[in-house]
Amino acid sequence: MEHSIALVTGATSGLGYAAARKLAIEGYRQVIVTGRSLARVQEAAAQLAAETKTQVFTPLELDLDAPTSVQSALDELVKRGWPVDFLLLNAGLVPFKQREITAAGVEASQAPLIGHHELTVGLLNANLLSPDARIVIAGAEPARGGVPMFKYTDLPAFAAKYHQGDRTAAVEALIRNGPNVKYVPNNAYADAKLIIAWWVAALARRLPSGMAVYAVSPGGATATNVKRSASPLLKYVFIPIVNLIPGMNQTPETAASRYIQASEFGTDVSGQFFASAKGKFSGPIEVQLEPHLHDRANQEAAWQAVVKVSGVDLS
């Protein structure tokens, strides 16, 4: 794919900032960097330009929690008419110790997916993704299971118990952290990343031929702001222990390289979730094969739930 235009969400710090920097170095002629605050994203764009000695960065205000902000960003992109070749949906949030719900009634760690869905569908509906566009969204190892202190919800069982087997209603309940969902921060995070993996698989089936989408875990990279909202147990116990184990942590630049690597993947693996080998948080990424990730009913339920919560679908 010709290095032309990339758009990176959550680019004012951490992995998004590192990814934007790498994209410029690798020759993208335009890198659109986004953040909640226009002043902050303008500052980040200027800093990136100074570091890379290039003038390819375009700041764009984008608050994924606010549908009006997403629409304003889309309107600006339509006005400019730039077809995006690489859409990096990096912004995310580790859940807070206490449950937080956005103004749209969505649990805080689930909210980035809703905003990313609105952005992606908006770009597709406006024909603002190039014919061979690549879309990468940040995943995480807990989605596959087997990560200490994290547990994802068994969706079929949850749906059967509380929603008469309706998996779409069950996913919506998880997104909204409804009355039958016990709020446990780490489990909410695992659910959020699992729903992302399902959403990606469902989106892949809806993309025009030539485009592709992947969920990619950046792996361990604790030298970022990702842990700012983490629980004390995760922040002061789990992460420090993980940091002592060789190969379980990496620099933000190395983690962001996984995103860039995936931007070169083919359509044959579109819809897949890539992460570290089981038991690791760094090193090479590989397709995750756990059966719950490939349950088509779960994937379609996730898509329909996100459509229902966002009110946005492909035209």
Short mmCIF file of C-alpha atoms in Angstrom, two decimals:
data_model
loop_
_atom_site.label_atom_id
_atom_site.label_comp_id
_atom_site.label_asym_id
_atom_site.label_seq_id
_atom_site.Cartn_x
_atom_site.Cartn_y
_atom_site.Cartn_z
CA MET A 1 0.00 0.00 0.00
CA GLU A 2 1.35 3.41 -0.93
CA HIS A 3 2.16 5.46 2.15
CA SER A 4 -0.23 8.35 1.79
CA ILE A 5 -2.72 9.40 4.49
CA ALA A 6 -3.07 7.96 7.98
CA LEU A 7 -5.43 8.93 10.81
CA VAL A 8 -4.53 8.07 14.40
CA THR A 9 -6.91 8.41 17.35
CA GLY A 10 -5.57 9.11 20.83
CA ALA A 11 -2.38 10.55 19.38
CA THR A 12 -1.52 13.16 22.01
CA SER A 13 0.52 10.71 24.11
CA GLY A 14 1.57 7.10 24.58
CA LEU A 15 1.11 4.53 21.82
CA GLY A 16 -0.85 6.84 19.52
CA TYR A 17 1.89 9.47 19.69
CA ALA A 18 4.58 6.83 19.08
CA ALA A 19 2.62 5.39 16.15
CA ALA A 20 2.10 8.81 14.55
CA ARG A 21 5.81 9.48 14.85
CA LYS A 22 6.70 6.16 13.19
CA LEU A 23 4.23 6.74 10.36
CA ALA A 24 5.89 10.04 9.51
CA ILE A 25 9.33 8.46 9.59
CA GLU A 26 8.11 5.65 7.33
CA GLY A 27 7.03 8.16 4.70
CA TYR A 28 3.34 8.93 5.11
CA ARG A 29 2.71 12.28 3.44
CA GLN A 30 -0.15 13.15 5.82
CA VAL A 31 -0.74 11.96 9.38
CA ILE A 32 -3.96 13.22 10.95
CA VAL A 33 -3.54 13.18 14.74
CA THR A 34 -6.57 13.42 17.00
CA GLY A 35 -7.32 14.11 20.64
CA ARG A 36 -10.09 15.35 22.91
CA SER A 37 -8.67 18.86 23.19
CA LEU A 38 -7.82 20.89 20.09
CA ALA A 39 -5.12 22.79 21.98
CA ARG A 40 -3.54 19.55 23.20
CA VAL A 41 -3.62 17.90 19.77
CA GLN A 42 -2.17 21.03 18.16
CA GLU A 43 0.64 20.93 20.71
CA ALA A 44 1.24 17.23 19.97
CA ALA A 45 1.30 17.87 16.21
CA ALA A 46 3.86 20.65 16.65
CA GLN A 47 6.01 18.48 18.90
CA LEU A 48 5.85 15.58 16.43
CA ALA A 49 6.84 17.89 13.59
CA ALA A 50 9.84 19.12 15.56
CA GLU A 51 10.95 15.60 16.50
CA THR A 52 10.62 14.17 12.99
CA LYS A 53 11.63 17.33 11.12
CA THR A 54 8.61 16.90 8.85
CA GLN A 55 5.48 18.92 8.23
CA VAL A 56 3.02 16.06 7.69
CA PHE A 57 0.96 16.29 10.88
CA THR A 58 -2.59 17.65 10.82
CA PRO A 59 -4.35 18.15 14.20
CA LEU A 60 -8.03 17.22 14.45
CA GLU A 61 -10.21 17.55 17.54
CA LEU A 62 -12.04 14.29 18.26
CA ASP A 63 -13.74 13.30 21.50
CA LEU A 64 -14.87 9.71 21.02
CA ASP A 65 -17.28 9.96 23.97
CA ALA A 66 -19.26 12.72 22.23
CA PRO A 67 -21.20 11.84 19.04
CA THR A 68 -21.34 15.54 18.13
CA SER A 69 -17.53 15.71 18.25
CA VAL A 70 -17.23 12.61 16.06
CA GLN A 71 -19.64 14.15 13.55
CA SER A 72 -17.74 17.44 13.56
CA ALA A 73 -14.51 15.58 12.86
CA LEU A 74 -16.20 13.68 10.02
CA ASP A 75 -17.55 16.93 8.59
CA GLU A 76 -14.03 18.38 8.59
CA LEU A 77 -12.63 15.29 6.86
CA VAL A 78 -15.39 15.42 4.25
CA LYS A 79 -14.61 19.09 3.67
CA ARG A 80 -10.95 18.28 3.09
CA GLY A 81 -11.81 15.25 0.95
CA TRP A 82 -8.78 13.20 1.95
CA PRO A 83 -9.20 9.42 1.47
CA VAL A 84 -7.62 7.67 4.46
CA ASP A 85 -5.30 4.76 3.65
CA PHE A 86 -4.52 3.69 7.22
CA LEU A 87 -7.05 4.21 10.01
CA LEU A 88 -5.49 3.51 13.40
CA LEU A 89 -8.12 3.33 16.14
CA ASN A 90 -5.72 3.49 19.06
CA ALA A 91 -7.58 5.45 21.76
CA GLY A 92 -8.66 3.39 24.75
CA LEU A 93 -9.15 3.41 28.49
CA VAL A 94 -8.40 1.07 31.37
CA PRO A 95 -11.53 1.12 33.57
CA PHE A 96 -11.66 3.23 36.70
CA LYS A 97 -11.81 1.74 40.19
CA GLN A 98 -15.40 2.96 40.45
CA ARG A 99 -17.81 2.50 37.57
CA GLU A 100 -18.08 5.53 35.28
CA ILE A 101 -20.83 5.95 32.71
CA THR A 102 -20.63 8.46 29.85
CA ALA A 103 -23.40 10.92 28.99
CA ALA A 104 -24.49 8.41 26.33
CA GLY A 105 -25.01 5.73 29.00
CA VAL A 106 -21.93 3.68 28.13
CA GLU A 107 -19.35 2.26 30.56
CA ALA A 108 -16.16 4.31 30.21
CA SER A 109 -13.87 1.54 28.92
CA GLN A 110 -16.49 0.50 26.35
CA ALA A 111 -17.01 4.05 25.09
CA PRO A 112 -13.97 4.24 22.75
CA LEU A 113 -15.38 1.41 20.62
CA ILE A 114 -18.67 3.27 20.20
CA GLY A 115 -16.82 6.40 19.05
CA HIS A 116 -14.53 4.37 16.81
CA HIS A 117 -17.55 2.66 15.26
CA GLU A 118 -19.16 6.04 14.57
CA LEU A 119 -15.93 7.30 13.01
CA THR A 120 -15.28 4.20 10.89
CA VAL A 121 -18.85 3.87 9.62
CA GLY A 122 -18.93 7.61 8.93
CA LEU A 123 -15.77 7.37 6.83
CA LEU A 124 -17.11 4.35 4.95
CA ASN A 125 -20.47 5.97 4.28
CA ALA A 126 -18.73 9.12 3.02
CA ASN A 127 -16.35 7.10 0.79
CA LEU A 128 -13.41 8.51 2.71
CA LEU A 129 -11.44 5.28 2.98
CA SER A 130 -9.23 4.38 0.03
CA PRO A 131 -10.07 1.19 -1.93
CA ASP A 132 -7.25 -0.76 -0.23
CA ALA A 133 -7.52 0.91 3.19
CA ARG A 134 -6.31 -0.87 6.29
CA ILE A 135 -8.05 -0.40 9.65
CA VAL A 136 -6.35 -1.38 12.91
CA ILE A 137 -8.00 -1.12 16.32
CA ALA A 138 -6.27 -1.63 19.65
CA GLY A 139 -7.04 -4.97 21.27
CA ALA A 140 -5.52 -6.61 24.35
CA GLU A 141 -4.45 -10.06 25.53
CA PRO A 142 -7.24 -10.45 28.16
CA ALA A 143 -9.73 -10.87 25.28
CA ARG A 144 -8.33 -14.33 24.59
CA GLY A 145 -8.40 -15.38 28.26
CA GLY A 146 -5.69 -16.86 30.43
CA VAL A 147 -4.42 -13.54 31.79
CA PRO A 148 -4.19 -13.43 35.61
CA MET A 149 -6.64 -11.05 37.31
CA PHE A 150 -8.75 -10.65 34.13
CA LYS A 151 -11.87 -12.61 33.22
CA TYR A 152 -14.20 -12.07 30.29
CA THR A 153 -17.93 -12.81 30.39
CA ASP A 154 -19.22 -16.09 28.95
CA LEU A 155 -21.66 -14.41 26.56
CA PRO A 156 -23.91 -17.39 25.68
CA ALA A 157 -24.33 -18.25 29.37
CA PHE A 158 -24.95 -14.61 30.33
CA ALA A 159 -27.48 -14.22 27.52
CA ALA A 160 -29.28 -17.41 28.52
CA LYS A 161 -29.47 -16.40 32.18
CA TYR A 162 -30.57 -12.79 31.85
CA HIS A 163 -31.68 -12.11 28.26
CA GLN A 164 -33.66 -15.15 27.10
CA GLY A 165 -30.73 -16.16 24.93
CA ASP A 166 -30.60 -12.81 23.09
CA ARG A 167 -26.87 -12.24 22.66
CA THR A 168 -27.29 -8.78 21.15
CA ALA A 169 -29.15 -7.65 24.28
CA ALA A 170 -26.45 -9.31 26.39
CA VAL A 171 -23.63 -7.42 24.62
CA GLU A 172 -25.55 -4.17 24.98
CA ALA A 173 -25.87 -4.86 28.72
CA LEU A 174 -22.09 -5.31 28.94
CA ILE A 175 -21.49 -2.10 26.98
CA ARG A 176 -23.80 -0.16 29.27
CA ASN A 177 -22.75 -2.11 32.39
CA GLY A 178 -26.42 -2.88 33.00
CA PRO A 179 -28.18 -4.06 36.16
CA ASN A 180 -27.14 -7.72 35.81
CA VAL A 181 -23.48 -6.88 35.21
CA LYS A 182 -21.31 -6.78 38.31
CA TYR A 183 -18.71 -4.06 37.85
CA VAL A 184 -15.19 -5.42 38.24
CA PRO A 185 -12.70 -3.09 36.51
CA ASN A 186 -10.38 -5.76 35.12
CA ASN A 187 -13.29 -7.87 33.88
CA ALA A 188 -14.89 -4.82 32.27
CA TYR A 189 -11.61 -4.27 30.43
CA ALA A 190 -11.49 -7.89 29.25
CA ASP A 191 -15.08 -7.62 28.02
CA ALA A 192 -14.39 -4.33 26.23
CA LYS A 193 -11.45 -5.83 24.34
CA LEU A 194 -13.34 -9.03 23.55
CA ILE A 195 -16.24 -7.05 22.09
CA ILE A 196 -13.68 -5.19 19.97
CA ALA A 197 -12.36 -8.50 18.59
CA TRP A 198 -15.91 -9.59 17.72
CA TRP A 199 -16.73 -6.20 16.18
CA VAL A 200 -13.65 -6.44 13.96
CA ALA A 201 -14.68 -9.87 12.67
CA ALA A 202 -18.18 -8.60 11.88
CA LEU A 203 -16.85 -5.44 10.21
CA ALA A 204 -14.51 -7.49 8.02
CA ARG A 205 -17.52 -9.25 6.49
CA ARG A 206 -19.07 -5.88 5.65
CA LEU A 207 -16.05 -4.12 4.14
CA PRO A 208 -15.75 -3.63 0.38
CA SER A 209 -13.36 -6.00 -1.38
CA GLY A 210 -9.79 -4.76 -1.03
CA MET A 211 -10.15 -3.23 2.43
CA ALA A 212 -9.17 -5.05 5.61
CA VAL A 213 -9.49 -4.63 9.37
CA TYR A 214 -7.62 -6.19 12.28
CA ALA A 215 -7.67 -6.05 16.07
CA VAL A 216 -4.09 -5.81 17.32
CA SER A 217 -2.89 -5.99 20.89
CA PRO A 218 0.06 -3.64 21.35
CA GLY A 219 1.19 -5.83 24.26
CA GLY A 220 2.74 -4.64 27.49
CA ALA A 221 3.87 -1.01 27.42
CA THR A 222 3.48 0.43 30.90
CA ALA A 223 5.54 3.58 30.23
CA THR A 224 2.39 5.33 28.98
CA ASN A 225 -0.72 6.92 30.49
CA VAL A 226 -2.69 3.68 30.05
CA LYS A 227 -2.48 2.87 33.76
CA ARG A 228 -3.68 6.28 34.92
CA SER A 229 -7.19 4.98 35.61
CA ALA A 230 -6.22 1.44 36.66
CA SER A 231 -7.18 -0.01 40.02
CA PRO A 232 -4.53 0.15 42.78
CA LEU A 233 -4.16 -3.65 42.64
CA LEU A 234 -3.38 -3.51 38.93
CA LYS A 235 -1.26 -0.36 39.14
CA TYR A 236 0.81 -1.15 42.22
CA VAL A 237 0.88 -4.96 42.28
CA PHE A 238 0.27 -6.62 38.90
CA ILE A 239 2.11 -4.17 36.63
CA PRO A 240 5.27 -3.90 38.81
CA ILE A 241 5.45 -7.72 39.00
CA VAL A 242 5.01 -8.04 35.23
CA ASN A 243 7.74 -5.44 34.68
CA LEU A 244 10.22 -7.68 36.55
CA ILE A 245 9.65 -10.61 34.19
CA PRO A 246 11.90 -10.53 31.10
CA GLY A 247 9.96 -10.14 27.86
CA MET A 248 6.73 -9.06 29.53
CA ASN A 249 7.07 -5.34 28.86
CA GLN A 250 8.30 -3.18 26.00
CA THR A 251 8.75 0.44 25.01
CA PRO A 252 5.82 2.40 23.56
CA GLU A 253 7.73 2.58 20.27
CA THR A 254 8.04 -1.21 20.08
CA ALA A 255 4.40 -1.67 21.01
CA ALA A 256 3.27 0.86 18.39
CA SER A 257 5.29 -1.04 15.78
CA ARG A 258 2.72 -3.82 16.00
CA TYR A 259 0.09 -1.46 14.63
CA ILE A 260 2.34 -0.45 11.75
CA GLN A 261 3.18 -4.08 11.02
CA ALA A 262 -0.52 -4.92 10.78
CA SER A 263 -1.11 -2.08 8.31
CA GLU A 264 0.79 -4.21 5.78
CA PHE A 265 -1.23 -7.41 6.33
CA GLY A 266 -3.36 -8.80 3.52
CA THR A 267 -7.09 -9.24 3.13
CA ASP A 268 -6.75 -12.97 3.78
CA VAL A 269 -6.46 -12.31 7.53
CA SER A 270 -8.99 -9.48 7.69
CA GLY A 271 -11.19 -9.73 10.78
CA GLN A 272 -8.59 -11.52 12.89
CA PHE A 273 -7.30 -10.66 16.36
CA PHE A 274 -3.51 -10.51 16.65
CA ALA A 275 -1.71 -10.65 19.99
CA SER A 276 1.35 -12.07 21.70
CA ALA A 277 1.83 -15.78 22.08
CA LYS A 278 -0.11 -17.19 25.02
CA GLY A 279 1.47 -16.23 28.34
CA LYS A 280 3.42 -13.32 26.89
CA PHE A 281 2.90 -9.56 26.49
CA SER A 282 5.65 -8.84 23.98
CA GLY A 283 7.42 -10.45 21.06
CA PRO A 284 5.89 -11.49 17.73
CA ILE A 285 2.15 -11.22 17.20
CA GLU A 286 0.04 -14.10 15.93
CA VAL A 287 -3.59 -14.81 15.09
CA GLN A 288 -5.53 -15.83 18.19
CA LEU A 289 -7.43 -19.09 17.69
CA GLU A 290 -9.49 -19.46 20.87
CA PRO A 291 -12.98 -20.71 19.93
CA HIS A 292 -14.87 -17.94 21.77
CA LEU A 293 -13.16 -15.35 19.54
CA HIS A 294 -14.45 -17.07 16.39
CA ASP A 295 -18.07 -17.63 17.43
CA ARG A 296 -19.97 -15.96 14.59
CA ALA A 297 -23.12 -15.52 16.67
CA ASN A 298 -21.09 -13.56 19.24
CA GLN A 299 -19.48 -11.48 16.50
CA GLU A 300 -22.79 -10.53 14.91
CA ALA A 301 -24.33 -9.83 18.33
CA ALA A 302 -21.46 -7.45 19.08
CA TRP A 303 -21.95 -5.62 15.78
CA GLN A 304 -25.72 -5.27 16.24
CA ALA A 305 -25.31 -4.11 19.86
CA VAL A 306 -22.79 -1.44 18.86
CA VAL A 307 -25.10 -0.31 16.06
CA LYS A 308 -27.98 -0.09 18.54
CA VAL A 309 -26.00 1.83 21.16
CA SER A 310 -24.45 4.22 18.63
CA GLY A 311 -27.45 4.59 16.36
CA VAL A 312 -25.08 4.35 13.39
CA ASP A 313 -24.90 1.65 10.71
CA LEU A 314 -23.45 1.21 7.25
CA SER A 315 -25.60 2.69 4.52
#
